[in-house]
């Protein structure tokens, strides 16, 4: 079965990230690579903080069958990181993320019309994006931390 480089890269990205096919394909087309490197020091710092917070809260195991750190999929980009948490653990993941970046880092929650992502800004820069359906869990986590 013949396949193009884009198809092979999309399959590889889906394997690495767990992203849905359409998301992986769009990112491969956008970057012409499987996984782009974080472009700024601030983005690298934010991603390190997020991983440390998730490891601290969840350990290095998968709760149930929900994936590592209860994440359905992760979408790395050059200038941001998309995290989609498993629904059963969404509030716990949101609390971990807020602990990594601070409750005052929330921007655009809930997202307005036409906005695809909820944006969390890192304390030293960097951007974390959450799908729209994470808004209620994020709101409750912010209220709980406030």
mmCIF file with all atom_site columns, C-alpha atoms in Angstrom:
data_model
loop_
_atom_site.group_PDB
_atom_site.id
_atom_site.type_symbol
_atom_site.label_atom_id
_atom_site.label_alt_id
_atom_site.label_comp_id
_atom_site.label_asym_id
_atom_site.label_entity_id
_atom_site.label_seq_id
_atom_site.pdbx_PDB_ins_code
_atom_site.Cartn_x
_atom_site.Cartn_y
_atom_site.Cartn_z
_atom_site.occupancy
_atom_site.B_iso_or_equiv
_atom_site.pdbx_formal_charge
_atom_site.auth_seq_id
_atom_site.auth_comp_id
_atom_site.auth_asym_id
_atom_site.auth_atom_id
_atom_site.pdbx_PDB_model_num
ATOM 1   C CA . UNK A 1 1   ? 0.000   0.000  0.000  1.00 0.00 ? 1   UNK A CA 1
ATOM 2   C CA . UNK A 1 2   ? 1.589   3.230  -1.145 1.00 0.00 ? 2   UNK A CA 1
ATOM 3   C CA . UNK A 1 3   ? 1.364   6.255  1.089  1.00 0.00 ? 3   UNK A CA 1
ATOM 4   C CA . UNK A 1 4   ? 2.515   9.824  0.872  1.00 0.00 ? 4   UNK A CA 1
ATOM 5   C CA . UNK A 1 5   ? 4.906   11.477 3.281  1.00 0.00 ? 5   UNK A CA 1
ATOM 6   C CA . UNK A 1 6   ? 1.967   13.458 4.697  1.00 0.00 ? 6   UNK A CA 1
ATOM 7   C CA . UNK A 1 7   ? 0.025   10.265 5.406  1.00 0.00 ? 7   UNK A CA 1
ATOM 8   C CA . UNK A 1 8   ? 3.065   8.664  7.086  1.00 0.00 ? 8   UNK A CA 1
ATOM 9   C CA . UNK A 1 9   ? 3.712   11.780 9.175  1.00 0.00 ? 9   UNK A CA 1
ATOM 10  C CA . UNK A 1 10  ? 0.030   12.004 10.153 1.00 0.00 ? 10  UNK A CA 1
ATOM 11  C CA . UNK A 1 11  ? 0.028   8.357  11.283 1.00 0.00 ? 11  UNK A CA 1
ATOM 12  C CA . UNK A 1 12  ? 3.234   8.928  13.255 1.00 0.00 ? 12  UNK A CA 1
ATOM 13  C CA . UNK A 1 13  ? 1.858   12.071 14.905 1.00 0.00 ? 13  UNK A CA 1
ATOM 14  C CA . UNK A 1 14  ? -1.366  10.279 15.861 1.00 0.00 ? 14  UNK A CA 1
ATOM 15  C CA . UNK A 1 15  ? 0.714   7.469  17.369 1.00 0.00 ? 15  UNK A CA 1
ATOM 16  C CA . UNK A 1 16  ? 2.849   9.923  19.382 1.00 0.00 ? 16  UNK A CA 1
ATOM 17  C CA . UNK A 1 17  ? 0.107   12.310 20.493 1.00 0.00 ? 17  UNK A CA 1
ATOM 18  C CA . UNK A 1 18  ? -3.198  10.430 20.372 1.00 0.00 ? 18  UNK A CA 1
ATOM 19  C CA . UNK A 1 19  ? -4.710  13.351 18.434 1.00 0.00 ? 19  UNK A CA 1
ATOM 20  C CA . UNK A 1 20  ? -7.780  12.847 16.261 1.00 0.00 ? 20  UNK A CA 1
ATOM 21  C CA . UNK A 1 21  ? -6.929  12.324 12.576 1.00 0.00 ? 21  UNK A CA 1
ATOM 22  C CA . UNK A 1 22  ? -8.126  15.748 11.371 1.00 0.00 ? 22  UNK A CA 1
ATOM 23  C CA . UNK A 1 23  ? -6.114  17.583 14.054 1.00 0.00 ? 23  UNK A CA 1
ATOM 24  C CA . UNK A 1 24  ? -2.962  15.584 13.332 1.00 0.00 ? 24  UNK A CA 1
ATOM 25  C CA . UNK A 1 25  ? -3.313  16.090 9.571  1.00 0.00 ? 25  UNK A CA 1
ATOM 26  C CA . UNK A 1 26  ? -3.792  19.865 9.946  1.00 0.00 ? 26  UNK A CA 1
ATOM 27  C CA . UNK A 1 27  ? -0.716  20.144 12.178 1.00 0.00 ? 27  UNK A CA 1
ATOM 28  C CA . UNK A 1 28  ? 1.443   18.027 9.842  1.00 0.00 ? 28  UNK A CA 1
ATOM 29  C CA . UNK A 1 29  ? 0.399   20.208 6.912  1.00 0.00 ? 29  UNK A CA 1
ATOM 30  C CA . UNK A 1 30  ? 1.017   23.363 8.950  1.00 0.00 ? 30  UNK A CA 1
ATOM 31  C CA . UNK A 1 31  ? 4.514   22.382 10.114 1.00 0.00 ? 31  UNK A CA 1
ATOM 32  C CA . UNK A 1 32  ? 5.618   19.928 7.397  1.00 0.00 ? 32  UNK A CA 1
ATOM 33  C CA . UNK A 1 33  ? 6.956   17.720 10.190 1.00 0.00 ? 33  UNK A CA 1
ATOM 34  C CA . UNK A 1 34  ? 5.704   15.213 12.751 1.00 0.00 ? 34  UNK A CA 1
ATOM 35  C CA . UNK A 1 35  ? 6.414   17.125 15.969 1.00 0.00 ? 35  UNK A CA 1
ATOM 36  C CA . UNK A 1 36  ? 7.595   20.731 15.932 1.00 0.00 ? 36  UNK A CA 1
ATOM 37  C CA . UNK A 1 37  ? 9.968   21.840 18.655 1.00 0.00 ? 37  UNK A CA 1
ATOM 38  C CA . UNK A 1 38  ? 8.731   24.410 21.179 1.00 0.00 ? 38  UNK A CA 1
ATOM 39  C CA . UNK A 1 39  ? 9.910   27.681 19.686 1.00 0.00 ? 39  UNK A CA 1
ATOM 40  C CA . UNK A 1 40  ? 10.512  29.835 22.735 1.00 0.00 ? 40  UNK A CA 1
ATOM 41  C CA . UNK A 1 41  ? 12.117  29.361 26.116 1.00 0.00 ? 41  UNK A CA 1
ATOM 42  C CA . UNK A 1 42  ? 8.845   30.472 27.737 1.00 0.00 ? 42  UNK A CA 1
ATOM 43  C CA . UNK A 1 43  ? 6.908   27.746 25.880 1.00 0.00 ? 43  UNK A CA 1
ATOM 44  C CA . UNK A 1 44  ? 9.470   25.132 26.907 1.00 0.00 ? 44  UNK A CA 1
ATOM 45  C CA . UNK A 1 45  ? 9.216   26.334 30.517 1.00 0.00 ? 45  UNK A CA 1
ATOM 46  C CA . UNK A 1 46  ? 5.406   26.108 30.465 1.00 0.00 ? 46  UNK A CA 1
ATOM 47  C CA . UNK A 1 47  ? 5.464   22.595 29.023 1.00 0.00 ? 47  UNK A CA 1
ATOM 48  C CA . UNK A 1 48  ? 7.959   21.552 31.705 1.00 0.00 ? 48  UNK A CA 1
ATOM 49  C CA . UNK A 1 49  ? 5.713   23.031 34.444 1.00 0.00 ? 49  UNK A CA 1
ATOM 50  C CA . UNK A 1 50  ? 2.639   21.271 33.042 1.00 0.00 ? 50  UNK A CA 1
ATOM 51  C CA . UNK A 1 51  ? 4.387   17.900 32.889 1.00 0.00 ? 51  UNK A CA 1
ATOM 52  C CA . UNK A 1 52  ? 5.766   18.339 36.419 1.00 0.00 ? 52  UNK A CA 1
ATOM 53  C CA . UNK A 1 53  ? 2.297   19.225 37.754 1.00 0.00 ? 53  UNK A CA 1
ATOM 54  C CA . UNK A 1 54  ? 0.677   16.223 36.062 1.00 0.00 ? 54  UNK A CA 1
ATOM 55  C CA . UNK A 1 55  ? 3.389   13.830 37.273 1.00 0.00 ? 55  UNK A CA 1
ATOM 56  C CA . UNK A 1 56  ? 3.068   15.266 40.773 1.00 0.00 ? 56  UNK A CA 1
ATOM 57  C CA . UNK A 1 57  ? -0.702  14.771 40.804 1.00 0.00 ? 57  UNK A CA 1
ATOM 58  C CA . UNK A 1 58  ? -1.111  11.527 38.841 1.00 0.00 ? 58  UNK A CA 1
ATOM 59  C CA . UNK A 1 59  ? 2.268   9.834  39.241 1.00 0.00 ? 59  UNK A CA 1
ATOM 60  C CA . UNK A 1 60  ? 3.643   8.036  36.216 1.00 0.00 ? 60  UNK A CA 1
ATOM 61  C CA . UNK A 1 61  ? 0.674   5.769  35.615 1.00 0.00 ? 61  UNK A CA 1
ATOM 62  C CA . UNK A 1 62  ? -2.611  5.806  33.717 1.00 0.00 ? 62  UNK A CA 1
ATOM 63  C CA . UNK A 1 63  ? -5.755  6.189  35.829 1.00 0.00 ? 63  UNK A CA 1
ATOM 64  C CA . UNK A 1 64  ? -7.960  3.441  34.425 1.00 0.00 ? 64  UNK A CA 1
ATOM 65  C CA . UNK A 1 65  ? -7.891  3.364  30.642 1.00 0.00 ? 65  UNK A CA 1
ATOM 66  C CA . UNK A 1 66  ? -7.821  7.131  30.227 1.00 0.00 ? 66  UNK A CA 1
ATOM 67  C CA . UNK A 1 67  ? -4.237  7.476  29.014 1.00 0.00 ? 67  UNK A CA 1
ATOM 68  C CA . UNK A 1 68  ? -1.137  8.850  30.725 1.00 0.00 ? 68  UNK A CA 1
ATOM 69  C CA . UNK A 1 69  ? -2.027  11.575 33.247 1.00 0.00 ? 69  UNK A CA 1
ATOM 70  C CA . UNK A 1 70  ? -5.706  11.157 32.245 1.00 0.00 ? 70  UNK A CA 1
ATOM 71  C CA . UNK A 1 71  ? -5.089  12.901 28.912 1.00 0.00 ? 71  UNK A CA 1
ATOM 72  C CA . UNK A 1 72  ? -7.080  11.770 25.866 1.00 0.00 ? 72  UNK A CA 1
ATOM 73  C CA . UNK A 1 73  ? -4.565  13.406 23.551 1.00 0.00 ? 73  UNK A CA 1
ATOM 74  C CA . UNK A 1 74  ? -1.875  16.069 23.410 1.00 0.00 ? 74  UNK A CA 1
ATOM 75  C CA . UNK A 1 75  ? -1.263  18.397 20.462 1.00 0.00 ? 75  UNK A CA 1
ATOM 76  C CA . UNK A 1 76  ? 2.229   19.906 20.501 1.00 0.00 ? 76  UNK A CA 1
ATOM 77  C CA . UNK A 1 77  ? 2.733   23.019 18.390 1.00 0.00 ? 77  UNK A CA 1
ATOM 78  C CA . UNK A 1 78  ? 5.581   25.487 17.935 1.00 0.00 ? 78  UNK A CA 1
ATOM 79  C CA . UNK A 1 79  ? 3.898   28.212 19.958 1.00 0.00 ? 79  UNK A CA 1
ATOM 80  C CA . UNK A 1 80  ? 1.418   26.337 22.158 1.00 0.00 ? 80  UNK A CA 1
ATOM 81  C CA . UNK A 1 81  ? 0.402   22.973 23.568 1.00 0.00 ? 81  UNK A CA 1
ATOM 82  C CA . UNK A 1 82  ? -3.127  21.555 23.275 1.00 0.00 ? 82  UNK A CA 1
ATOM 83  C CA . UNK A 1 83  ? -4.236  19.198 26.056 1.00 0.00 ? 83  UNK A CA 1
ATOM 84  C CA . UNK A 1 84  ? -7.494  17.237 25.939 1.00 0.00 ? 84  UNK A CA 1
ATOM 85  C CA . UNK A 1 85  ? -8.242  15.580 29.290 1.00 0.00 ? 85  UNK A CA 1
ATOM 86  C CA . UNK A 1 86  ? -10.353 12.462 29.767 1.00 0.00 ? 86  UNK A CA 1
ATOM 87  C CA . UNK A 1 87  ? -13.823 13.499 30.921 1.00 0.00 ? 87  UNK A CA 1
ATOM 88  C CA . UNK A 1 88  ? -13.760 11.399 34.121 1.00 0.00 ? 88  UNK A CA 1
ATOM 89  C CA . UNK A 1 89  ? -10.626 13.204 35.381 1.00 0.00 ? 89  UNK A CA 1
ATOM 90  C CA . UNK A 1 90  ? -11.089 16.613 33.759 1.00 0.00 ? 90  UNK A CA 1
ATOM 91  C CA . UNK A 1 91  ? -11.449 18.692 36.946 1.00 0.00 ? 91  UNK A CA 1
ATOM 92  C CA . UNK A 1 92  ? -8.420  17.047 38.529 1.00 0.00 ? 92  UNK A CA 1
ATOM 93  C CA . UNK A 1 93  ? -6.363  17.755 35.388 1.00 0.00 ? 93  UNK A CA 1
ATOM 94  C CA . UNK A 1 94  ? -7.594  21.370 35.373 1.00 0.00 ? 94  UNK A CA 1
ATOM 95  C CA . UNK A 1 95  ? -6.515  21.821 39.013 1.00 0.00 ? 95  UNK A CA 1
ATOM 96  C CA . UNK A 1 96  ? -3.076  20.425 38.123 1.00 0.00 ? 96  UNK A CA 1
ATOM 97  C CA . UNK A 1 97  ? -2.740  22.792 35.179 1.00 0.00 ? 97  UNK A CA 1
ATOM 98  C CA . UNK A 1 98  ? -3.788  25.792 37.236 1.00 0.00 ? 98  UNK A CA 1
ATOM 99  C CA . UNK A 1 99  ? -1.291  24.812 39.925 1.00 0.00 ? 99  UNK A CA 1
ATOM 100 C CA . UNK A 1 100 ? 1.405   24.774 37.238 1.00 0.00 ? 100 UNK A CA 1
ATOM 101 C CA . UNK A 1 101 ? 0.531   28.212 35.891 1.00 0.00 ? 101 UNK A CA 1
ATOM 102 C CA . UNK A 1 102 ? -1.508  29.998 38.541 1.00 0.00 ? 102 UNK A CA 1
ATOM 103 C CA . UNK A 1 103 ? -5.260  30.591 38.607 1.00 0.00 ? 103 UNK A CA 1
ATOM 104 C CA . UNK A 1 104 ? -4.803  34.135 37.270 1.00 0.00 ? 104 UNK A CA 1
ATOM 105 C CA . UNK A 1 105 ? -3.355  32.751 34.028 1.00 0.00 ? 105 UNK A CA 1
ATOM 106 C CA . UNK A 1 106 ? -6.762  31.951 32.524 1.00 0.00 ? 106 UNK A CA 1
ATOM 107 C CA . UNK A 1 107 ? -7.689  33.945 29.427 1.00 0.00 ? 107 UNK A CA 1
ATOM 108 C CA . UNK A 1 108 ? -10.733 33.474 27.285 1.00 0.00 ? 108 UNK A CA 1
ATOM 109 C CA . UNK A 1 109 ? -12.636 31.020 29.491 1.00 0.00 ? 109 UNK A CA 1
ATOM 110 C CA . UNK A 1 110 ? -15.303 30.389 28.451 1.00 0.00 ? 110 UNK A CA 1
ATOM 111 C CA . UNK A 1 111 ? -14.343 30.904 24.814 1.00 0.00 ? 111 UNK A CA 1
ATOM 112 C CA . UNK A 1 112 ? -16.392 33.337 22.819 1.00 0.00 ? 112 UNK A CA 1
ATOM 113 C CA . UNK A 1 113 ? -18.258 32.564 19.620 1.00 0.00 ? 113 UNK A CA 1
ATOM 114 C CA . UNK A 1 114 ? -15.904 31.279 16.955 1.00 0.00 ? 114 UNK A CA 1
ATOM 115 C CA . UNK A 1 115 ? -13.089 30.557 19.409 1.00 0.00 ? 115 UNK A CA 1
ATOM 116 C CA . UNK A 1 116 ? -11.930 26.949 19.238 1.00 0.00 ? 116 UNK A CA 1
ATOM 117 C CA . UNK A 1 117 ? -9.682  26.896 22.310 1.00 0.00 ? 117 UNK A CA 1
ATOM 118 C CA . UNK A 1 118 ? -9.565  28.140 25.887 1.00 0.00 ? 118 UNK A CA 1
ATOM 119 C CA . UNK A 1 119 ? -6.193  29.813 26.421 1.00 0.00 ? 119 UNK A CA 1
ATOM 120 C CA . UNK A 1 120 ? -4.037  29.481 29.528 1.00 0.00 ? 120 UNK A CA 1
ATOM 121 C CA . UNK A 1 121 ? -0.941  31.670 29.618 1.00 0.00 ? 121 UNK A CA 1
ATOM 122 C CA . UNK A 1 122 ? 2.140   30.496 31.494 1.00 0.00 ? 122 UNK A CA 1
ATOM 123 C CA . UNK A 1 123 ? 3.595   32.654 34.271 1.00 0.00 ? 123 UNK A CA 1
ATOM 124 C CA . UNK A 1 124 ? 6.683   33.445 32.184 1.00 0.00 ? 124 UNK A CA 1
ATOM 125 C CA . UNK A 1 125 ? 4.953   33.230 28.809 1.00 0.00 ? 125 UNK A CA 1
ATOM 126 C CA . UNK A 1 126 ? 4.013   30.243 26.720 1.00 0.00 ? 126 UNK A CA 1
ATOM 127 C CA . UNK A 1 127 ? 0.510   29.125 25.832 1.00 0.00 ? 127 UNK A CA 1
ATOM 128 C CA . UNK A 1 128 ? -1.566  26.127 26.800 1.00 0.00 ? 128 UNK A CA 1
ATOM 129 C CA . UNK A 1 129 ? -4.794  25.500 24.867 1.00 0.00 ? 129 UNK A CA 1
ATOM 130 C CA . UNK A 1 130 ? -7.789  23.497 26.057 1.00 0.00 ? 130 UNK A CA 1
ATOM 131 C CA . UNK A 1 131 ? -10.790 22.350 23.977 1.00 0.00 ? 131 UNK A CA 1
ATOM 132 C CA . UNK A 1 132 ? -14.031 24.313 24.477 1.00 0.00 ? 132 UNK A CA 1
ATOM 133 C CA . UNK A 1 133 ? -15.732 21.436 26.324 1.00 0.00 ? 133 UNK A CA 1
ATOM 134 C CA . UNK A 1 134 ? -13.193 21.805 29.161 1.00 0.00 ? 134 UNK A CA 1
ATOM 135 C CA . UNK A 1 135 ? -14.682 25.191 30.124 1.00 0.00 ? 135 UNK A CA 1
ATOM 136 C CA . UNK A 1 136 ? -17.051 24.034 32.904 1.00 0.00 ? 136 UNK A CA 1
ATOM 137 C CA . UNK A 1 137 ? -14.354 21.916 34.599 1.00 0.00 ? 137 UNK A CA 1
ATOM 138 C CA . UNK A 1 138 ? -11.875 24.790 34.307 1.00 0.00 ? 138 UNK A CA 1
ATOM 139 C CA . UNK A 1 139 ? -14.374 27.256 35.787 1.00 0.00 ? 139 UNK A CA 1
ATOM 140 C CA . UNK A 1 140 ? -15.002 24.964 38.775 1.00 0.00 ? 140 UNK A CA 1
ATOM 141 C CA . UNK A 1 141 ? -11.249 24.465 39.294 1.00 0.00 ? 141 UNK A CA 1
ATOM 142 C CA . UNK A 1 142 ? -10.656 28.246 39.218 1.00 0.00 ? 142 UNK A CA 1
ATOM 143 C CA . UNK A 1 143 ? -13.455 28.803 41.753 1.00 0.00 ? 143 UNK A CA 1
ATOM 144 C CA . UNK A 1 144 ? -12.075 26.062 43.983 1.00 0.00 ? 144 UNK A CA 1
ATOM 145 C CA . UNK A 1 145 ? -8.570  27.566 43.929 1.00 0.00 ? 145 UNK A CA 1
ATOM 146 C CA . UNK A 1 146 ? -9.798  31.145 44.436 1.00 0.00 ? 146 UNK A CA 1
#
